[in-house]
PDB file of C-alpha atoms in Angstrom:
ATOM      1  CA  PRO A 762     128.403  37.863 -17.175  1.00  0.00           C
ATOM      2  CA  VAL A 763     132.033  37.287 -18.682  1.00  0.00           C
ATOM      3  CA  PRO A 764     132.373  34.661 -21.204  1.00  0.00           C
ATOM      4  CA  ALA A 765     133.782  31.269 -20.067  1.00  0.00           C
ATOM      5  CA  LEU A 766     135.418  28.342 -21.451  1.00  0.00           C
ATOM      6  CA  HIS A 767     135.634  25.094 -19.390  1.00  0.00           C
ATOM      7  CA  MET A 768     137.887  22.688 -21.075  1.00  0.00           C
ATOM      8  CA  TYR A 769     138.758  19.464 -19.392  1.00  0.00           C
ATOM      9  CA  ALA A 770     139.929  16.010 -20.224  1.00  0.00           C
ATOM     10  CA  GLN A 771     138.271  14.055 -17.108  1.00  0.00           C
ATOM     11  CA  PRO A 772     135.965  12.547 -16.360  1.00  0.00           C
ATOM     12  CA  THR A 773     135.575  10.879 -19.585  1.00  0.00           C
ATOM     13  CA  ASP A 774     132.039   9.765 -19.072  1.00  0.00           C
ATOM     14  CA  PRO A 775     129.738  11.444 -22.247  1.00  0.00           C
ATOM     15  CA  ALA A 776     127.033  12.247 -19.726  1.00  0.00           C
ATOM     16  CA  PHE A 777     129.460  14.619 -17.839  1.00  0.00           C
ATOM     17  CA  LEU A 778     129.620  16.425 -21.540  1.00  0.00           C
ATOM     18  CA  GLN A 779     126.153  16.348 -22.315  1.00  0.00           C
ATOM     19  CA  ASP A 780     125.119  18.293 -18.951  1.00  0.00           C
ATOM     20  CA  GLN A 781     127.928  20.886 -19.688  1.00  0.00           C
ATOM     21  CA  GLN A 782     126.297  21.418 -23.144  1.00  0.00           C
ATOM     22  CA  HIS A 783     122.949  21.398 -21.570  1.00  0.00           C
ATOM     23  CA  PHE A 784     123.835  24.209 -19.230  1.00  0.00           C
ATOM     24  CA  ALA A 785     125.631  26.002 -22.150  1.00  0.00           C
ATOM     25  CA  GLU A 786     122.383  26.048 -24.076  1.00  0.00           C
ATOM     26  CA  SER A 787     120.814  27.899 -21.056  1.00  0.00           C
ATOM     27  CA  TYR A 788     123.576  30.221 -20.577  1.00  0.00           C
ATOM     28  CA  PRO A 789     125.083  31.548 -23.499  1.00  0.00           C
ATOM     29  CA  TRP A 790     128.130  32.974 -21.487  1.00  0.00           C
ATOM     30  CA  TYR A 791     129.209  29.328 -21.081  1.00  0.00           C
ATOM     31  CA  SER A 792     131.137  27.132 -23.328  1.00  0.00           C
ATOM     32  CA  VAL A 793     132.614  23.647 -22.950  1.00  0.00           C
ATOM     33  CA  ARG A 794     135.416  21.972 -24.929  1.00  0.00           C
ATOM     34  CA  LYS A 795     136.313  18.336 -24.017  1.00  0.00           C
ATOM     35  CA  LEU A 796     140.090  17.782 -24.566  1.00  0.00           C
ATOM     36  CA  HIS A 797     141.596  14.643 -26.369  1.00  0.00           C
ATOM     37  CA  ALA A 798     143.532  13.511 -22.848  1.00  0.00           C
ATOM     38  CA  ARG A 799     143.909  10.982 -20.529  1.00  0.00           C
ATOM     39  CA  SER A 800     144.769  12.677 -17.413  1.00  0.00           C
ATOM     40  CA  HIS A 801     144.019  15.736 -15.206  1.00  0.00           C
ATOM     41  CA  PHE A 802     146.963  17.431 -16.843  1.00  0.00           C
ATOM     42  CA  PRO A 803     145.692  18.337 -20.743  1.00  0.00           C
ATOM     43  CA  MET A 804     147.971  21.324 -20.566  1.00  0.00           C
ATOM     44  CA  LEU A 805     151.275  18.674 -20.813  1.00  0.00           C
ATOM     45  CA  GLU A 806     149.488  15.971 -23.084  1.00  0.00           C
ATOM     46  CA  VAL A 807     147.594  18.326 -25.811  1.00  0.00           C
ATOM     47  CA  PRO A 808     149.166  21.757 -25.276  1.00  0.00           C
ATOM     48  CA  ARG A 809     148.471  22.550 -28.991  1.00  0.00           C
ATOM     49  CA  GLU A 810     144.703  21.750 -28.969  1.00  0.00           C
ATOM     50  CA  MET A 811     144.516  23.929 -25.653  1.00  0.00           C
ATOM     51  CA  ALA A 812     146.173  26.654 -27.247  1.00  0.00           C
ATOM     52  CA  ALA A 813     143.997  26.317 -30.255  1.00  0.00           C
ATOM     53  CA  SER A 814     140.789  26.122 -28.160  1.00  0.00           C
ATOM     54  CA  ILE A 815     141.774  29.075 -26.081  1.00  0.00           C
ATOM     55  CA  GLU A 816     142.515  31.279 -29.115  1.00  0.00           C
ATOM     56  CA  ALA A 817     139.457  30.069 -30.616  1.00  0.00           C
ATOM     57  CA  PHE A 818     137.504  31.170 -27.560  1.00  0.00           C
ATOM     58  CA  VAL A 819     139.108  34.616 -27.362  1.00  0.00           C
ATOM     59  CA  THR A 820     138.453  34.938 -30.826  1.00  0.00           C
ATOM     60  CA  ALA A 821     134.798  34.571 -30.625  1.00  0.00           C
ATOM     61  CA  SER A 822     134.559  36.313 -27.190  1.00  0.00           C
ATOM     62  CA  SER A 823     136.006  39.426 -28.817  1.00  0.00           C
ATOM     63  CA  GLY A 824     133.537  39.674 -31.315  1.00  0.00           C
ATOM     64  CA  GLN A 825     130.741  39.343 -28.712  1.00  0.00           C
ATOM     65  CA  ALA A 826     132.265  42.127 -26.688  1.00  0.00           C
ATOM     66  CA  ALA A 827     131.547  44.786 -29.094  1.00  0.00           C
TER      67      ALA A 827
END
């Protein structure tokens, strides 16, 4: 499978993140990043955080593709 990054801000329930992390433990191609935003529009609230997360993901994924 192609590496996938799920970035989200909502829901804020910690159990949602735990479920995502548990899924990632079973599927190494999947990763999750909880963003520090309050709405469903983190690209407007925390664009730098989103960009940094994407850059880190692409860099890490590039190393796995070899």
